[in-house]
């Protein structure tokens, strides 16, 4: 069950600071596991294979950027008692229009991507079994059924198990390749080798940076954290989660540097690069290590799938609910909290978006993605992280946030850096689209 926030003797929400405890850790693990996909790990591997340990410092900075962004999302939910979409709506109708188009187009393409990514390691593990399309459809259906019939508490436990598998496998592989400790520490010194700028920006901004960062506040509320008394707990939860993500990134850089850089082995870009790595591991360490790695690959991909199925569906349900309330078609929307999230998990919009993520994308498994859809998906996706960083700066420096919880100089600096970084990545990503 979700942790409840409690009330005072007068029935008001209890705003006394909570004692931080490891038993509360959860929403951060969920957002970290969801945000780190197979494609992110391949990008990190390729950076390590090309530049060795030189970009280790970028992975550390990237971890700090993600901590600041997720902390800002959680702080908004807890300090104001309002959801992130509720905050976006106060900035003007343009935010509603952008999110409406984004969530429809992005969900359609991402659904197919997530199902294919989850199926790839299963096909590699069972080459004589059904083909990729069959496994992709099965993983999508399993994700649909799991999220449809389970509430947040069960979802969090399963995500914790999956990230545990990811962590153990990735760290194990990094240890097996015997990292060079001296080169690792030398890589903490900021250096930009020739041709490394885009890889550096990608390391800082890419791993764990998706729409699921915006879902963090919804998972915080689902946990039962609904007011500022949980602020310290949320911050501990967030730091633990992204430090774990940082270890993933460092471990994959080590694998890229030691296993691929020294041997000049090139990986296929995208999720299939991890299948290539599985073959490299089998040649170097035997079939057992390769199969273990493929299990970790599946945990990485499937955790992203069910994380998006749950988290973005919650955001869509909140989006629909508040649009209806704003038009007078529904009662006033209650504040954020576990009760609200529990009701949204059973709502028609939540389940409608679950179906949208699952069934229409299956058509893309048989078709090459249409040109226009690729362009639209790429542009909308590139703009989301700058949108998130810059709107958080706006919201958390305004009267919409209680004065006590507004941004300080450190938060403003980190969000400004994140916003600038994501704008640069956005421009680069749009330029690389197949216009």
GROMACS .gro file of C-alpha atoms in nm:
model
  435
    1UNK     CA    1   0.000   0.000   0.000
    2UNK     CA    2   0.102   0.360  -0.050
    3UNK     CA    3   0.250   0.547   0.242
    4UNK     CA    4  -0.013   0.788   0.372
    5UNK     CA    5   0.068   1.144   0.461
    6UNK     CA    6  -0.145   1.159   0.775
    7UNK     CA    7  -0.350   1.443   0.924
    8UNK     CA    8  -0.345   1.658   1.236
    9UNK     CA    9  -0.610   1.647   1.510
   10UNK     CA   10  -0.801   1.918   1.324
   11UNK     CA   11  -0.813   1.710   1.006
   12UNK     CA   12  -0.558   1.924   0.819
   13UNK     CA   13  -0.274   1.756   0.627
   14UNK     CA   14   0.021   1.691   0.855
   15UNK     CA   15   0.305   1.911   0.728
   16UNK     CA   16   0.567   1.814   0.984
   17UNK     CA   17   0.891   1.698   0.816
   18UNK     CA   18   0.910   1.321   0.775
   19UNK     CA   19   1.202   1.124   0.907
   20UNK     CA   20   1.400   1.003   0.606
   21UNK     CA   21   1.418   0.624   0.585
   22UNK     CA   22   1.533   0.369   0.330
   23UNK     CA   23   1.190   0.204   0.345
   24UNK     CA   24   1.044   0.503   0.162
   25UNK     CA   25   1.271   0.473  -0.142
   26UNK     CA   26   1.067   0.390  -0.452
   27UNK     CA   27   0.943   0.656  -0.697
   28UNK     CA   28   1.299   0.758  -0.786
   29UNK     CA   29   1.392   0.397  -0.862
   30UNK     CA   30   1.085   0.377  -1.087
   31UNK     CA   31   1.170   0.692  -1.284
   32UNK     CA   32   1.536   0.594  -1.318
   33UNK     CA   33   1.452   0.241  -1.439
   34UNK     CA   34   1.200   0.379  -1.687
   35UNK     CA   35   1.424   0.651  -1.826
   36UNK     CA   36   1.726   0.429  -1.896
   37UNK     CA   37   1.645   0.238  -2.214
   38UNK     CA   38   1.848   0.004  -2.429
   39UNK     CA   39   1.923   0.279  -2.681
   40UNK     CA   40   2.071   0.495  -2.403
   41UNK     CA   41   2.303   0.214  -2.298
   42UNK     CA   42   2.419   0.162  -2.658
   43UNK     CA   43   2.494   0.534  -2.695
   44UNK     CA   44   2.704   0.516  -2.378
   45UNK     CA   45   2.884   0.205  -2.503
   46UNK     CA   46   2.966   0.374  -2.832
   47UNK     CA   47   3.101   0.679  -2.649
   48UNK     CA   48   3.326   0.449  -2.445
   49UNK     CA   49   3.435   0.253  -2.752
   50UNK     CA   50   3.537   0.574  -2.936
   51UNK     CA   51   3.691   0.780  -2.658
   52UNK     CA   52   3.773   0.532  -2.381
   53UNK     CA   53   3.744   0.682  -2.032
   54UNK     CA   54   3.788   1.040  -2.151
   55UNK     CA   55   3.419   1.134  -2.117
   56UNK     CA   56   3.367   0.991  -1.767
   57UNK     CA   57   3.325   1.347  -1.636
   58UNK     CA   58   3.026   1.400  -1.869
   59UNK     CA   59   2.849   1.099  -1.716
   60UNK     CA   60   2.892   1.251  -1.369
   61UNK     CA   61   2.757   1.590  -1.479
   62UNK     CA   62   2.466   1.415  -1.649
   63UNK     CA   63   2.377   1.245  -1.322
   64UNK     CA   64   2.371   1.583  -1.142
   65UNK     CA   65   2.154   1.737  -1.416
   66UNK     CA   66   1.897   1.456  -1.382
   67UNK     CA   67   1.894   1.490  -1.002
   68UNK     CA   68   1.817   1.862  -1.032
   69UNK     CA   69   1.540   1.809  -1.288
   70UNK     CA   70   1.365   1.530  -1.100
   71UNK     CA   71   1.399   1.721  -0.770
   72UNK     CA   72   1.229   2.021  -0.932
   73UNK     CA   73   0.941   1.806  -1.057
   74UNK     CA   74   0.892   1.643  -0.716
   75UNK     CA   75   0.924   1.978  -0.534
   76UNK     CA   76   0.651   2.131  -0.748
   77UNK     CA   77   0.408   1.847  -0.669
   78UNK     CA   78   0.480   1.848  -0.295
   79UNK     CA   79   0.506   2.224  -0.240
   80UNK     CA   80   0.194   2.321  -0.433
   81UNK     CA   81  -0.031   2.015  -0.406
   82UNK     CA   82  -0.082   2.048  -0.781
   83UNK     CA   83   0.026   1.821  -1.063
   84UNK     CA   84   0.280   1.924  -1.323
   85UNK     CA   85   0.022   1.945  -1.599
   86UNK     CA   86  -0.189   2.168  -1.376
   87UNK     CA   87   0.116   2.395  -1.349
   88UNK     CA   88   0.176   2.390  -1.724
   89UNK     CA   89  -0.182   2.502  -1.789
   90UNK     CA   90  -0.122   2.818  -1.585
   91UNK     CA   91   0.150   2.919  -1.833
   92UNK     CA   92  -0.094   2.942  -2.121
   93UNK     CA   93  -0.286   2.735  -2.374
   94UNK     CA   94   0.027   2.669  -2.582
   95UNK     CA   95   0.143   2.413  -2.324
   96UNK     CA   96  -0.183   2.219  -2.358
   97UNK     CA   97  -0.157   2.221  -2.737
   98UNK     CA   98   0.204   2.103  -2.737
   99UNK     CA   99   0.139   1.825  -2.485
  100UNK     CA  100  -0.175   1.704  -2.668
  101UNK     CA  101   0.010   1.659  -2.998
  102UNK     CA  102   0.324   1.526  -2.832
  103UNK     CA  103   0.157   1.259  -2.621
  104UNK     CA  104  -0.040   1.119  -2.917
  105UNK     CA  105   0.241   1.107  -3.177
  106UNK     CA  106   0.515   1.012  -2.930
  107UNK     CA  107   0.305   0.733  -2.776
  108UNK     CA  108   0.228   0.581  -3.116
  109UNK     CA  109   0.593   0.553  -3.222
  110UNK     CA  110   0.733   0.477  -2.877
  111UNK     CA  111   0.495   0.184  -2.830
  112UNK     CA  112   0.645   0.002  -3.129
  113UNK     CA  113   1.001   0.093  -3.023
  114UNK     CA  114   0.951  -0.035  -2.667
  115UNK     CA  115   0.796  -0.363  -2.778
  116UNK     CA  116   1.073  -0.430  -3.032
  117UNK     CA  117   1.343  -0.342  -2.778
  118UNK     CA  118   1.196  -0.583  -2.522
  119UNK     CA  119   1.168  -0.859  -2.782
  120UNK     CA  120   1.527  -0.837  -2.914
  121UNK     CA  121   1.699  -1.005  -2.614
  122UNK     CA  122   1.430  -1.276  -2.600
  123UNK     CA  123   1.491  -1.361  -2.967
  124UNK     CA  124   1.866  -1.373  -2.897
  125UNK     CA  125   1.810  -1.600  -2.595
  126UNK     CA  126   1.569  -1.830  -2.785
  127UNK     CA  127   1.677  -1.816  -3.150
  128UNK     CA  128   1.468  -2.124  -3.242
  129UNK     CA  129   1.148  -1.977  -3.098
  130UNK     CA  130   0.897  -1.729  -3.243
  131UNK     CA  131   1.023  -1.431  -3.440
  132UNK     CA  132   1.074  -1.070  -3.333
  133UNK     CA  133   0.723  -0.951  -3.422
  134UNK     CA  134   0.558  -1.227  -3.218
  135UNK     CA  135   0.771  -1.159  -2.911
  136UNK     CA  136   0.719  -0.784  -2.951
  137UNK     CA  137   0.341  -0.825  -2.950
  138UNK     CA  138   0.359  -1.059  -2.649
  139UNK     CA  139   0.571  -0.815  -2.445
  140UNK     CA  140   0.330  -0.533  -2.528
  141UNK     CA  141   0.031  -0.742  -2.419
  142UNK     CA  142   0.205  -0.852  -2.098
  143UNK     CA  143   0.281  -0.488  -2.017
  144UNK     CA  144  -0.079  -0.390  -2.089
  145UNK     CA  145  -0.227  -0.662  -1.866
  146UNK     CA  146   0.021  -0.596  -1.586
  147UNK     CA  147  -0.044  -0.221  -1.569
  148UNK     CA  148  -0.421  -0.259  -1.627
  149UNK     CA  149  -0.476  -0.491  -1.330
  150UNK     CA  150  -0.214  -0.369  -1.081
  151UNK     CA  151  -0.192  -0.051  -0.875
  152UNK     CA  152   0.121   0.153  -0.803
  153UNK     CA  153   0.239  -0.051  -0.501
  154UNK     CA  154   0.278  -0.372  -0.703
  155UNK     CA  155   0.416  -0.181  -1.001
  156UNK     CA  156   0.689  -0.027  -0.782
  157UNK     CA  157   0.795  -0.365  -0.643
  158UNK     CA  158   0.828  -0.516  -0.991
  159UNK     CA  159   1.025  -0.214  -1.114
  160UNK     CA  160   1.258  -0.247  -0.815
  161UNK     CA  161   1.327  -0.610  -0.904
  162UNK     CA  162   1.396  -0.519  -1.268
  163UNK     CA  163   1.636  -0.237  -1.179
  164UNK     CA  164   1.807  -0.477  -0.935
  165UNK     CA  165   1.865  -0.720  -1.221
  166UNK     CA  166   1.991  -0.434  -1.443
  167UNK     CA  167   2.228  -0.314  -1.174
  168UNK     CA  168   2.376  -0.654  -1.092
  169UNK     CA  169   2.426  -0.753  -1.457
  170UNK     CA  170   2.577  -0.423  -1.576
  171UNK     CA  171   2.815  -0.395  -1.279
  172UNK     CA  172   2.911  -0.763  -1.311
  173UNK     CA  173   3.001  -0.720  -1.678
  174UNK     CA  174   3.202  -0.405  -1.596
  175UNK     CA  175   3.396  -0.596  -1.329
  176UNK     CA  176   3.458  -0.887  -1.567
  177UNK     CA  177   3.628  -0.662  -1.824
  178UNK     CA  178   3.866  -0.536  -1.548
  179UNK     CA  179   3.841  -0.154  -1.548
  180UNK     CA  180   4.152   0.061  -1.549
  181UNK     CA  181   4.115   0.256  -1.222
  182UNK     CA  182   4.378   0.513  -1.310
  183UNK     CA  183   4.221   0.594  -1.647
  184UNK     CA  184   3.876   0.609  -1.484
  185UNK     CA  185   3.986   0.878  -1.238
  186UNK     CA  186   4.173   1.063  -1.512
  187UNK     CA  187   3.847   1.070  -1.708
  188UNK     CA  188   3.690   1.288  -1.437
  189UNK     CA  189   3.899   1.580  -1.566
  190UNK     CA  190   3.687   1.769  -1.823
  191UNK     CA  191   3.843   1.715  -2.166
  192UNK     CA  192   3.686   1.735  -2.513
  193UNK     CA  193   3.867   1.516  -2.767
  194UNK     CA  194   3.823   1.599  -3.136
  195UNK     CA  195   3.480   1.492  -3.259
  196UNK     CA  196   3.345   1.426  -2.911
  197UNK     CA  197   3.111   1.723  -2.860
  198UNK     CA  198   2.788   1.550  -2.964
  199UNK     CA  199   2.876   1.236  -2.766
  200UNK     CA  200   2.953   1.451  -2.463
  201UNK     CA  201   2.623   1.636  -2.484
  202UNK     CA  202   2.443   1.306  -2.535
  203UNK     CA  203   2.605   1.155  -2.226
  204UNK     CA  204   2.505   1.455  -2.015
  205UNK     CA  205   2.155   1.488  -2.148
  206UNK     CA  206   2.050   1.154  -2.291
  207UNK     CA  207   2.059   0.876  -2.035
  208UNK     CA  208   1.741   0.875  -1.830
  209UNK     CA  209   1.612   1.196  -1.987
  210UNK     CA  210   1.261   1.141  -2.126
  211UNK     CA  211   0.899   1.233  -2.060
  212UNK     CA  212   0.915   0.989  -1.766
  213UNK     CA  213   1.108   1.253  -1.571
  214UNK     CA  214   0.786   1.457  -1.576
  215UNK     CA  215   0.600   1.148  -1.450
  216UNK     CA  216   0.816   1.144  -1.134
  217UNK     CA  217   0.579   1.381  -0.952
  218UNK     CA  218   0.284   1.153  -1.027
  219UNK     CA  219   0.470   0.854  -0.884
  220UNK     CA  220   0.562   1.062  -0.579
  221UNK     CA  221   0.191   1.127  -0.525
  222UNK     CA  222   0.106   0.761  -0.589
  223UNK     CA  223   0.346   0.669  -0.309
  224UNK     CA  224   0.132   0.879  -0.075
  225UNK     CA  225   0.366   1.178  -0.056
  226UNK     CA  226   0.128   1.469  -0.102
  227UNK     CA  227   0.268   1.772   0.081
  228UNK     CA  228   0.591   1.946   0.177
  229UNK     CA  229   0.643   1.726   0.484
  230UNK     CA  230   0.779   1.463   0.243
  231UNK     CA  231   1.029   1.698   0.079
  232UNK     CA  232   1.338   1.556   0.253
  233UNK     CA  233   1.229   1.200   0.181
  234UNK     CA  234   1.168   1.284  -0.186
  235UNK     CA  235   1.513   1.437  -0.220
  236UNK     CA  236   1.683   1.131  -0.069
  237UNK     CA  237   1.478   0.905  -0.296
  238UNK     CA  238   1.573   1.110  -0.602
  239UNK     CA  239   1.945   1.118  -0.523
  240UNK     CA  240   1.965   0.744  -0.459
  241UNK     CA  241   1.787   0.674  -0.788
  242UNK     CA  242   2.009   0.890  -1.006
  243UNK     CA  243   2.327   0.786  -0.831
  244UNK     CA  244   2.223   0.433  -0.929
  245UNK     CA  245   2.173   0.556  -1.285
  246UNK     CA  246   2.517   0.717  -1.270
  247UNK     CA  247   2.669   0.381  -1.179
  248UNK     CA  248   2.493   0.225  -1.482
  249UNK     CA  249   2.642   0.488  -1.711
  250UNK     CA  250   2.993   0.455  -1.567
  251UNK     CA  251   2.973   0.074  -1.590
  252UNK     CA  252   2.868   0.087  -1.955
  253UNK     CA  253   3.147   0.336  -2.032
  254UNK     CA  254   3.392   0.093  -1.872
  255UNK     CA  255   3.260  -0.191  -2.090
  256UNK     CA  256   3.286   0.029  -2.399
  257UNK     CA  257   3.636   0.144  -2.310
  258UNK     CA  258   3.783  -0.192  -2.209
  259UNK     CA  259   3.597  -0.437  -2.431
  260UNK     CA  260   3.538  -0.234  -2.747
  261UNK     CA  261   3.783   0.060  -2.755
  262UNK     CA  262   4.096  -0.151  -2.721
  263UNK     CA  263   3.974  -0.404  -2.982
  264UNK     CA  264   3.832  -0.142  -3.220
  265UNK     CA  265   3.498  -0.325  -3.229
  266UNK     CA  266   3.206  -0.122  -3.366
  267UNK     CA  267   2.847  -0.175  -3.249
  268UNK     CA  268   2.528  -0.129  -3.446
  269UNK     CA  269   2.350   0.191  -3.341
  270UNK     CA  270   2.021   0.157  -3.155
  271UNK     CA  271   1.892  -0.136  -2.951
  272UNK     CA  272   2.048  -0.400  -3.177
  273UNK     CA  273   2.389  -0.285  -3.057
  274UNK     CA  274   2.327  -0.473  -2.734
  275UNK     CA  275   2.275  -0.795  -2.929
  276UNK     CA  276   2.614  -0.729  -3.090
  277UNK     CA  277   2.764  -0.682  -2.744
  278UNK     CA  278   2.612  -1.011  -2.632
  279UNK     CA  279   2.804  -1.184  -2.911
  280UNK     CA  280   3.127  -1.004  -2.815
  281UNK     CA  281   3.079  -1.114  -2.451
  282UNK     CA  282   3.020  -1.473  -2.560
  283UNK     CA  283   3.340  -1.477  -2.762
  284UNK     CA  284   3.538  -1.326  -2.471
  285UNK     CA  285   3.378  -1.477  -2.158
  286UNK     CA  286   3.157  -1.764  -2.271
  287UNK     CA  287   2.786  -1.829  -2.325
  288UNK     CA  288   2.692  -1.793  -1.957
  289UNK     CA  289   2.803  -1.430  -1.934
  290UNK     CA  290   2.639  -1.351  -2.269
  291UNK     CA  291   2.304  -1.498  -2.160
  292UNK     CA  292   2.321  -1.314  -1.827
  293UNK     CA  293   2.381  -0.991  -2.016
  294UNK     CA  294   2.079  -1.057  -2.240
  295UNK     CA  295   1.866  -1.105  -1.927
  296UNK     CA  296   1.987  -0.765  -1.808
  297UNK     CA  297   1.912  -0.621  -2.153
  298UNK     CA  298   1.554  -0.752  -2.124
  299UNK     CA  299   1.516  -0.605  -1.772
  300UNK     CA  300   1.636  -0.267  -1.905
  301UNK     CA  301   1.394  -0.266  -2.198
  302UNK     CA  302   1.090  -0.413  -2.023
  303UNK     CA  303   1.122  -0.180  -1.723
  304UNK     CA  304   1.110   0.113  -1.967
  305UNK     CA  305   0.805  -0.038  -2.136
  306UNK     CA  306   0.591  -0.086  -1.825
  307UNK     CA  307   0.722   0.240  -1.676
  308UNK     CA  308   0.593   0.436  -1.975
  309UNK     CA  309   0.271   0.230  -1.988
  310UNK     CA  310   0.202   0.337  -1.627
  311UNK     CA  311   0.361   0.682  -1.588
  312UNK     CA  312   0.264   0.846  -1.917
  313UNK     CA  313  -0.086   0.700  -1.891
  314UNK     CA  314  -0.115   0.873  -1.552
  315UNK     CA  315  -0.008   1.201  -1.712
  316UNK     CA  316  -0.260   1.155  -1.992
  317UNK     CA  317  -0.539   1.080  -1.742
  318UNK     CA  318  -0.451   1.398  -1.551
  319UNK     CA  319  -0.439   1.591  -1.881
  320UNK     CA  320  -0.790   1.477  -1.981
  321UNK     CA  321  -0.933   1.527  -1.633
  322UNK     CA  322  -0.812   1.885  -1.606
  323UNK     CA  323  -0.917   1.976  -1.959
  324UNK     CA  324  -1.268   1.851  -1.881
  325UNK     CA  325  -1.275   2.035  -1.550
  326UNK     CA  326  -1.157   2.356  -1.718
  327UNK     CA  327  -1.441   2.334  -1.969
  328UNK     CA  328  -1.700   2.279  -1.698
  329UNK     CA  329  -1.765   1.923  -1.804
  330UNK     CA  330  -1.659   1.770  -1.472
  331UNK     CA  331  -1.645   1.860  -1.104
  332UNK     CA  332  -1.349   2.061  -0.975
  333UNK     CA  333  -1.034   1.855  -0.979
  334UNK     CA  334  -0.904   1.754  -0.639
  335UNK     CA  335  -0.542   1.810  -0.544
  336UNK     CA  336  -0.259   1.570  -0.606
  337UNK     CA  337  -0.229   1.266  -0.381
  338UNK     CA  338  -0.239   0.887  -0.366
  339UNK     CA  339  -0.620   0.886  -0.369
  340UNK     CA  340  -0.628   1.089  -0.687
  341UNK     CA  341  -0.367   0.866  -0.854
  342UNK     CA  342  -0.549   0.551  -0.743
  343UNK     CA  343  -0.868   0.678  -0.904
  344UNK     CA  344  -0.683   0.778  -1.221
  345UNK     CA  345  -0.530   0.428  -1.249
  346UNK     CA  346  -0.886   0.295  -1.289
  347UNK     CA  347  -1.010   0.579  -1.512
  348UNK     CA  348  -1.119   0.556  -1.875
  349UNK     CA  349  -0.848   0.800  -2.001
  350UNK     CA  350  -0.573   0.601  -1.825
  351UNK     CA  351  -0.686   0.277  -1.984
  352UNK     CA  352  -0.755   0.438  -2.319
  353UNK     CA  353  -0.396   0.561  -2.338
  354UNK     CA  354  -0.273   0.216  -2.233
  355UNK     CA  355  -0.457   0.074  -2.532
  356UNK     CA  356  -0.314   0.350  -2.755
  357UNK     CA  357   0.041   0.259  -2.648
  358UNK     CA  358  -0.021  -0.110  -2.716
  359UNK     CA  359  -0.237  -0.182  -3.019
  360UNK     CA  360  -0.197   0.092  -3.287
  361UNK     CA  361   0.187   0.076  -3.263
  362UNK     CA  362   0.175  -0.294  -3.353
  363UNK     CA  363   0.107  -0.188  -3.712
  364UNK     CA  364   0.453  -0.031  -3.724
  365UNK     CA  365   0.608  -0.372  -3.659
  366UNK     CA  366   0.513  -0.467  -4.015
  367UNK     CA  367   0.569  -0.132  -4.181
  368UNK     CA  368   0.865   0.097  -4.213
  369UNK     CA  369   0.787   0.404  -4.006
  370UNK     CA  370   0.622   0.657  -4.241
  371UNK     CA  371   0.848   0.952  -4.329
  372UNK     CA  372   0.616   1.217  -4.188
  373UNK     CA  373   0.571   1.023  -3.863
  374UNK     CA  374   0.947   0.992  -3.816
  375UNK     CA  375   0.988   1.367  -3.862
  376UNK     CA  376   0.701   1.454  -3.627
  377UNK     CA  377   0.820   1.209  -3.361
  378UNK     CA  378   1.176   1.339  -3.381
  379UNK     CA  379   1.082   1.706  -3.359
  380UNK     CA  380   0.831   1.664  -3.075
  381UNK     CA  381   1.065   1.439  -2.880
  382UNK     CA  382   1.360   1.676  -2.922
  383UNK     CA  383   1.159   1.966  -2.782
  384UNK     CA  384   1.027   1.788  -2.472
  385UNK     CA  385   1.331   1.808  -2.243
  386UNK     CA  386   1.393   2.181  -2.313
  387UNK     CA  387   1.019   2.232  -2.257
  388UNK     CA  388   1.040   2.053  -1.920
  389UNK     CA  389   1.353   2.235  -1.796
  390UNK     CA  390   1.241   2.583  -1.899
  391UNK     CA  391   0.883   2.552  -1.773
  392UNK     CA  392   1.013   2.427  -1.437
  393UNK     CA  393   1.233   2.737  -1.418
  394UNK     CA  394   0.925   2.949  -1.485
  395UNK     CA  395   0.696   2.772  -1.238
  396UNK     CA  396   0.944   2.747  -0.950
  397UNK     CA  397   1.044   3.113  -0.962
  398UNK     CA  398   0.689   3.249  -0.964
  399UNK     CA  399   0.413   3.311  -0.712
  400UNK     CA  400   0.263   2.978  -0.821
  401UNK     CA  401   0.511   2.816  -0.579
  402UNK     CA  402   0.513   2.898  -0.204
  403UNK     CA  403   0.807   3.127  -0.129
  404UNK     CA  404   0.976   2.873   0.098
  405UNK     CA  405   1.003   2.622  -0.186
  406UNK     CA  406   1.097   2.844  -0.477
  407UNK     CA  407   1.428   2.795  -0.655
  408UNK     CA  408   1.753   2.902  -0.494
  409UNK     CA  409   2.064   2.996  -0.687
  410UNK     CA  410   2.179   2.632  -0.717
  411UNK     CA  411   1.847   2.506  -0.853
  412UNK     CA  412   1.823   2.797  -1.094
  413UNK     CA  413   2.178   2.738  -1.213
  414UNK     CA  414   2.127   2.365  -1.267
  415UNK     CA  415   1.792   2.409  -1.445
  416UNK     CA  416   1.936   2.687  -1.663
  417UNK     CA  417   2.231   2.465  -1.760
  418UNK     CA  418   1.991   2.177  -1.827
  419UNK     CA  419   1.767   2.400  -2.038
  420UNK     CA  420   2.059   2.529  -2.245
  421UNK     CA  421   2.200   2.179  -2.288
  422UNK     CA  422   1.868   2.038  -2.403
  423UNK     CA  423   1.815   2.326  -2.646
  424UNK     CA  424   2.152   2.245  -2.808
  425UNK     CA  425   2.064   1.874  -2.819
  426UNK     CA  426   1.723   1.963  -2.961
  427UNK     CA  427   1.876   2.162  -3.248
  428UNK     CA  428   2.125   1.885  -3.319
  429UNK     CA  429   1.857   1.614  -3.313
  430UNK     CA  430   1.631   1.810  -3.549
  431UNK     CA  431   1.924   1.870  -3.787
  432UNK     CA  432   1.994   1.494  -3.800
  433UNK     CA  433   1.636   1.403  -3.894
  434UNK     CA  434   1.592   1.258  -4.247
  435UNK     CA  435   1.442   1.573  -4.395
   0.00000   0.00000   0.00000
